[in-house]
Short mmCIF file of C-alpha atoms in Angstrom, two decimals:
data_model
loop_
_atom_site.label_atom_id
_atom_site.label_comp_id
_atom_site.label_asym_id
_atom_site.label_seq_id
_atom_site.Cartn_x
_atom_site.Cartn_y
_atom_site.Cartn_z
CA UNK A 27 139.37 74.25 99.56
CA UNK A 28 136.15 72.71 99.12
CA UNK A 29 133.30 73.70 101.48
CA UNK A 30 130.87 70.89 100.23
CA UNK A 31 130.81 68.74 103.30
CA UNK A 32 129.22 71.86 105.37
CA UNK A 33 127.42 73.80 102.74
CA UNK A 34 123.72 74.35 104.00
CA UNK A 35 125.15 74.35 107.80
CA UNK A 36 125.10 77.37 109.96
CA UNK A 37 128.11 76.08 112.36
CA UNK A 38 130.84 74.06 112.11
CA UNK A 39 132.31 72.29 115.57
CA UNK A 40 135.53 72.61 117.24
CA UNK A 41 136.93 69.60 115.94
CA UNK A 42 136.54 70.47 112.19
CA UNK A 43 137.98 73.67 112.57
CA UNK A 44 140.89 72.16 114.51
CA UNK A 45 141.41 69.88 111.62
CA UNK A 46 141.20 72.68 108.81
CA UNK A 47 142.38 75.77 110.61
CA UNK A 48 145.71 76.34 108.82
CA UNK A 49 144.07 76.06 105.60
CA UNK A 50 145.09 78.83 103.40
CA UNK A 51 141.55 79.30 101.99
CA UNK A 52 139.94 79.45 105.76
CA UNK A 53 139.80 82.94 107.68
CA UNK A 54 139.14 82.78 111.35
CA UNK A 55 137.85 85.89 112.90
CA UNK A 56 137.28 86.55 116.58
CA UNK A 57 134.28 88.46 116.47
CA UNK A 58 133.58 88.81 120.38
CA UNK A 59 131.55 91.67 121.60
CA UNK A 60 130.61 92.52 124.97
CA UNK A 61 127.55 94.52 126.42
CA UNK A 62 128.40 98.50 127.94
CA UNK A 63 127.97 97.43 131.05
CA UNK A 64 130.61 94.58 131.58
CA UNK A 65 133.44 97.27 130.72
CA UNK A 66 135.32 95.33 128.76
CA UNK A 67 137.57 95.80 125.59
CA UNK A 68 137.12 93.19 122.91
CA UNK A 69 140.37 94.03 120.94
CA UNK A 70 142.20 93.60 124.23
CA UNK A 71 140.16 90.72 125.20
CA UNK A 72 141.30 89.37 121.83
CA UNK A 73 144.88 90.31 122.23
CA UNK A 74 144.97 88.38 125.53
CA UNK A 75 143.65 85.22 124.42
CA UNK A 76 142.25 83.86 121.22
CA UNK A 77 142.14 80.86 118.74
CA UNK A 78 145.55 80.62 116.77
CA UNK A 79 145.71 82.37 113.47
CA UNK A 80 142.08 84.48 114.25
CA UNK A 81 141.78 88.04 113.17
CA UNK A 82 139.77 90.78 114.81
CA UNK A 83 136.53 91.68 113.83
CA UNK A 84 135.04 94.57 115.55
CA UNK A 85 131.42 94.89 115.60
CA UNK A 86 131.02 98.25 116.87
CA UNK A 87 133.47 99.65 114.21
CA UNK A 88 132.82 97.69 111.30
CA UNK A 89 129.38 99.63 111.36
CA UNK A 90 127.96 102.99 109.94
CA UNK A 91 129.05 105.87 111.95
CA UNK A 92 126.86 108.40 110.64
CA UNK A 93 124.13 106.97 113.18
CA UNK A 94 123.99 107.11 116.85
CA UNK A 95 122.27 103.45 116.83
CA UNK A 96 124.84 101.19 117.87
CA UNK A 97 126.47 98.80 115.22
CA UNK A 98 124.26 99.21 112.54
CA UNK A 99 125.18 98.00 108.95
CA UNK A 100 127.86 99.92 107.28
CA UNK A 101 127.42 100.21 103.46
CA UNK A 102 128.47 97.97 100.38
CA UNK A 103 131.48 99.85 99.87
CA UNK A 104 132.44 100.29 103.73
CA UNK A 105 131.83 96.60 104.65
CA UNK A 106 134.06 95.38 101.42
CA UNK A 107 136.60 98.04 102.41
CA UNK A 108 136.88 96.93 105.83
CA UNK A 109 136.72 93.00 104.89
CA UNK A 110 139.19 93.70 102.29
CA UNK A 111 141.32 95.51 104.85
CA UNK A 112 141.40 91.84 106.78
CA UNK A 113 142.81 90.12 103.98
CA UNK A 114 139.69 88.35 103.08
CA UNK A 115 138.89 87.46 99.50
CA UNK A 116 135.32 86.16 98.35
CA UNK A 117 136.63 82.64 97.60
CA UNK A 118 137.68 82.46 101.16
CA UNK A 119 135.55 80.23 103.56
CA UNK A 120 134.95 82.65 106.95
CA UNK A 121 134.36 80.87 110.57
CA UNK A 122 133.67 83.31 113.37
CA UNK A 123 133.67 82.73 117.16
CA UNK A 124 133.32 84.40 119.95
CA UNK A 125 134.31 84.05 123.97
CA UNK A 126 131.06 83.65 125.35
CA UNK A 127 129.84 80.57 122.74
CA UNK A 128 127.46 81.56 120.48
CA UNK A 129 126.64 85.07 121.01
CA UNK A 130 128.22 88.26 118.93
CA UNK A 131 129.47 85.61 116.41
CA UNK A 132 126.16 85.18 115.03
CA UNK A 133 126.09 88.86 114.30
CA UNK A 134 129.24 88.68 112.16
CA UNK A 135 127.82 85.66 110.41
CA UNK A 136 124.49 87.41 109.41
CA UNK A 137 126.60 90.49 108.11
CA UNK A 138 128.80 88.49 106.09
CA UNK A 139 125.26 87.17 104.31
CA UNK A 140 123.79 90.17 104.32
CA UNK A 141 126.49 91.20 101.85
CA UNK A 142 126.55 88.08 99.60
CA UNK A 143 128.84 85.89 101.16
CA UNK A 144 127.53 82.20 101.71
CA UNK A 145 130.46 80.48 102.64
CA UNK A 146 130.66 81.94 106.25
CA UNK A 147 130.04 79.68 109.97
CA UNK A 148 130.03 79.82 113.18
CA UNK A 149 132.05 78.17 115.43
CA UNK A 150 129.34 75.84 117.71
CA UNK A 151 130.52 76.43 121.38
CA UNK A 152 132.98 79.20 120.46
CA UNK A 153 135.82 79.84 122.42
CA UNK A 154 134.56 77.95 125.46
CA UNK A 155 134.06 74.62 123.59
CA UNK A 156 137.53 75.33 122.00
CA UNK A 157 138.88 75.42 125.47
CA UNK A 158 137.25 72.67 126.99
CA UNK A 159 138.28 70.40 124.09
CA UNK A 160 141.92 71.68 125.11
CA UNK A 161 143.05 73.05 121.49
CA UNK A 162 145.77 75.52 121.78
CA UNK A 163 144.93 79.16 122.63
CA UNK A 164 147.05 82.16 121.85
CA UNK A 165 148.07 84.88 124.54
CA UNK A 166 149.49 87.44 122.16
CA UNK A 167 148.96 89.24 118.85
CA UNK A 168 150.87 89.67 116.16
CA UNK A 169 151.66 93.02 114.99
CA UNK A 170 150.16 92.46 111.70
CA UNK A 171 147.01 91.25 113.54
CA UNK A 172 146.62 94.27 115.32
CA UNK A 173 147.32 96.19 112.22
CA UNK A 174 144.80 94.78 110.21
CA UNK A 175 141.84 95.10 113.19
CA UNK A 176 143.19 99.36 112.91
CA UNK A 177 143.05 98.99 108.86
CA UNK A 178 139.14 97.55 109.04
CA UNK A 179 138.57 100.52 111.27
CA UNK A 180 140.30 103.34 109.22
CA UNK A 181 139.17 102.25 105.91
CA UNK A 182 135.54 102.30 106.95
CA UNK A 183 136.14 106.00 108.16
CA UNK A 184 137.70 106.88 104.78
CA UNK A 185 134.85 105.41 102.59
CA UNK A 186 132.24 107.72 104.64
CA UNK A 187 134.62 110.65 104.24
CA UNK A 188 134.62 110.22 100.70
CA UNK A 189 138.85 109.67 100.57
CA UNK A 190 140.56 106.88 98.86
CA UNK A 191 141.14 103.06 99.82
CA UNK A 192 143.15 100.39 98.79
CA UNK A 193 141.81 98.31 96.11
CA UNK A 194 138.97 95.80 97.10
CA UNK A 195 139.56 91.63 97.57
CA UNK A 196 136.52 91.01 98.86
CA UNK A 197 132.96 92.34 96.41
CA UNK A 198 129.98 92.96 98.08
CA UNK A 199 126.31 91.86 96.75
CA UNK A 200 123.55 93.01 99.06
CA UNK A 201 120.78 90.70 99.88
CA UNK A 202 118.38 93.45 101.38
CA UNK A 203 115.77 90.62 102.18
CA UNK A 204 117.49 89.78 105.28
CA UNK A 205 117.41 93.28 106.70
CA UNK A 206 114.37 95.12 108.01
CA UNK A 207 113.87 98.73 108.42
CA UNK A 208 111.98 100.79 111.31
CA UNK A 209 109.48 101.33 108.19
CA UNK A 210 109.00 97.73 107.50
CA UNK A 211 108.25 96.98 111.19
CA UNK A 212 105.39 99.46 111.14
CA UNK A 213 104.14 98.36 107.97
CA UNK A 214 103.99 95.00 109.34
CA UNK A 215 102.01 95.92 112.45
CA UNK A 216 99.21 96.69 110.11
CA UNK A 217 99.48 94.05 107.51
CA UNK A 218 101.12 91.09 109.68
CA UNK A 219 102.94 89.49 106.71
CA UNK A 220 105.31 88.30 109.08
CA UNK A 221 105.28 86.82 112.56
CA UNK A 222 107.61 88.87 114.85
CA UNK A 223 110.03 87.34 116.99
CA UNK A 224 111.88 89.09 119.85
CA UNK A 225 115.25 87.66 120.88
CA UNK A 226 115.67 89.51 124.57
CA UNK A 227 115.17 88.29 127.69
CA UNK A 228 111.74 87.57 128.66
CA UNK A 229 111.71 90.17 131.76
CA UNK A 230 112.78 92.95 129.34
CA UNK A 231 110.26 91.85 126.87
CA UNK A 232 107.78 92.44 129.24
CA UNK A 233 108.74 95.15 130.58
CA UNK A 234 109.33 93.73 134.17
CA UNK A 235 113.35 94.18 133.93
CA UNK A 236 115.40 97.19 132.82
CA UNK A 237 117.29 97.36 129.47
CA UNK A 238 120.89 97.45 129.89
CA UNK A 239 121.60 100.86 128.00
CA UNK A 240 120.77 103.70 129.56
CA UNK A 241 117.93 105.67 129.01
CA UNK A 242 116.07 102.75 126.82
CA UNK A 243 113.08 101.57 128.29
CA UNK A 244 111.80 98.06 128.60
CA UNK A 245 108.75 96.39 126.91
CA UNK A 246 107.98 95.44 123.33
CA UNK A 247 106.77 96.16 119.92
CA UNK A 248 103.08 95.31 119.67
CA UNK A 249 102.22 92.29 118.20
CA UNK A 250 105.80 90.45 118.70
CA UNK A 251 106.53 87.31 120.58
CA UNK A 252 109.48 86.55 122.36
CA UNK A 253 111.65 83.77 122.37
CA UNK A 254 115.35 84.31 124.07
CA UNK A 255 118.18 83.85 122.38
CA UNK A 256 119.42 81.66 125.10
CA UNK A 257 117.15 79.39 123.95
CA UNK A 258 118.83 78.25 121.33
CA UNK A 259 121.51 76.84 123.07
CA UNK A 260 121.96 73.98 125.22
CA UNK A 261 124.65 74.23 128.39
CA UNK A 262 127.52 74.08 126.82
CA UNK A 263 126.41 76.74 124.26
CA UNK A 264 125.77 74.79 121.26
CA UNK A 265 123.23 75.14 118.81
CA UNK A 266 120.33 72.90 119.55
CA UNK A 267 119.38 70.21 117.24
CA UNK A 268 116.51 70.09 115.04
CA UNK A 269 114.29 68.40 116.76
CA UNK A 270 114.50 71.06 120.03
CA UNK A 271 114.49 74.04 118.31
CA UNK A 272 111.32 72.97 116.46
CA UNK A 273 110.04 72.63 119.97
CA UNK A 274 111.09 75.95 121.07
CA UNK A 275 109.16 77.84 118.30
CA UNK A 276 105.93 75.37 119.10
CA UNK A 277 105.74 76.28 122.41
CA UNK A 278 105.83 80.16 121.65
CA UNK A 279 103.05 79.54 118.99
CA UNK A 280 105.61 80.39 116.35
CA UNK A 281 104.50 78.73 113.02
CA UNK A 282 107.73 77.59 110.81
CA UNK A 283 105.27 77.25 107.96
CA UNK A 284 104.77 81.27 107.69
CA UNK A 285 107.16 83.83 107.32
CA UNK A 286 109.18 85.32 110.16
CA UNK A 287 111.59 88.08 111.42
CA UNK A 288 113.29 88.84 114.21
CA UNK A 289 114.48 91.65 116.21
CA UNK A 290 116.35 92.42 119.54
CA UNK A 291 117.82 95.28 121.26
CA UNK A 292 120.36 96.34 118.75
CA UNK A 293 120.59 93.57 116.32
CA UNK A 294 123.23 91.24 117.89
CA UNK A 295 121.15 88.47 119.74
CA UNK A 296 118.43 88.75 116.72
CA UNK A 297 121.08 87.14 114.41
CA UNK A 298 121.26 84.02 117.25
CA UNK A 299 117.56 83.08 116.29
CA UNK A 300 118.48 83.69 112.67
CA UNK A 301 121.07 80.81 113.39
CA UNK A 302 118.75 78.46 115.03
CA UNK A 303 116.12 79.16 112.21
CA UNK A 304 118.74 78.51 109.48
CA UNK A 305 118.85 75.06 110.90
CA UNK A 306 115.61 74.31 110.54
CA UNK A 307 115.73 75.22 106.96
CA UNK A 308 114.79 78.82 107.01
CA UNK A 309 117.48 80.70 105.30
CA UNK A 310 115.98 83.88 104.43
CA UNK A 311 114.86 85.19 107.76
CA UNK A 312 115.25 89.04 108.20
CA UNK A 313 116.35 90.83 111.06
CA UNK A 314 115.24 94.56 112.22
CA UNK A 315 118.99 96.18 112.15
CA UNK A 316 117.72 98.82 114.33
CA UNK A 317 115.43 96.90 116.56
CA UNK A 318 114.07 97.94 120.19
CA UNK A 319 117.04 100.68 120.59
CA UNK A 320 115.80 102.23 117.29
CA UNK A 321 112.15 101.29 117.83
CA UNK A 322 112.03 103.03 121.19
CA UNK A 323 114.02 106.06 120.48
CA UNK A 324 112.30 106.72 117.28
CA UNK A 325 110.38 110.02 117.58
CA UNK A 326 107.25 108.21 115.80
CA UNK A 327 107.01 105.00 117.52
CA UNK A 328 108.42 105.82 121.28
CA UNK A 329 105.31 105.51 122.64
CA UNK A 330 103.90 102.80 120.43
CA UNK A 331 104.99 99.95 123.22
CA UNK A 332 103.26 97.14 124.95
CA UNK A 333 104.38 95.51 128.60
CA UNK A 334 102.90 92.54 130.02
CA UNK A 335 99.77 92.61 131.77
CA UNK A 336 100.42 92.40 135.95
CA UNK A 337 97.76 91.40 138.02
#
């Protein structure tokens, strides 16, 4: 399948997906994920309702099991094993969607790019836009689809235990410049090589609203600015135009002519800002994977926190 018509884009329309849905070189992933407070099982939600032919990509389970931080990037080998278990090859194009519009699908998009796969896109508007367009939705999942989701998790565990896994159909090529660590954030506070943008809602950034995760205080990393992930989309949960995206960054004093890095709470919604910046031609924006949750629980930085001044 030729993907030249959408090369350089970060999203595809529901009309494009509907037209190309049955192509054998296109793999569709449901990357839906929910906050712990929502008390939803994403695999069960997938089984209840998904776009025909979609497989389930579990952000929480296709992750590094050796850390207590939620859904951190797995190793190259583990990602290759999990994606191979889903039946994805390097020559395939991958479209990711979620059930909120543009939300956790952006994280899956970013993960594939981190591991060197460029032919990956987010479905603009996600499942809500698909439904609004009156396209078909499946209300049950095949045994094969459920098995593949399970195998993806099992292979991750095997890799980390040093056990044998089946041969890979997907080879990774890590792009380290797309991922920042705790140490790089600390260094950036001193050197200020990158503008730091936080994608969380402003009240949490300001420290006047609680974080949804138990035991995590609100506030922000000193020197960072806030553009909430929700500001990247319009009312229909589709990505804003280039002009409107520029306005958002300009309004917060973020220069598109200087280096930018992004964080959020746990590395999910920051990827939505990365999606918006990709539309603006900024295709190599790093995301702080551990984000606020790591920063505020790390013994070296748990007290290096700013909150908004109140009168």
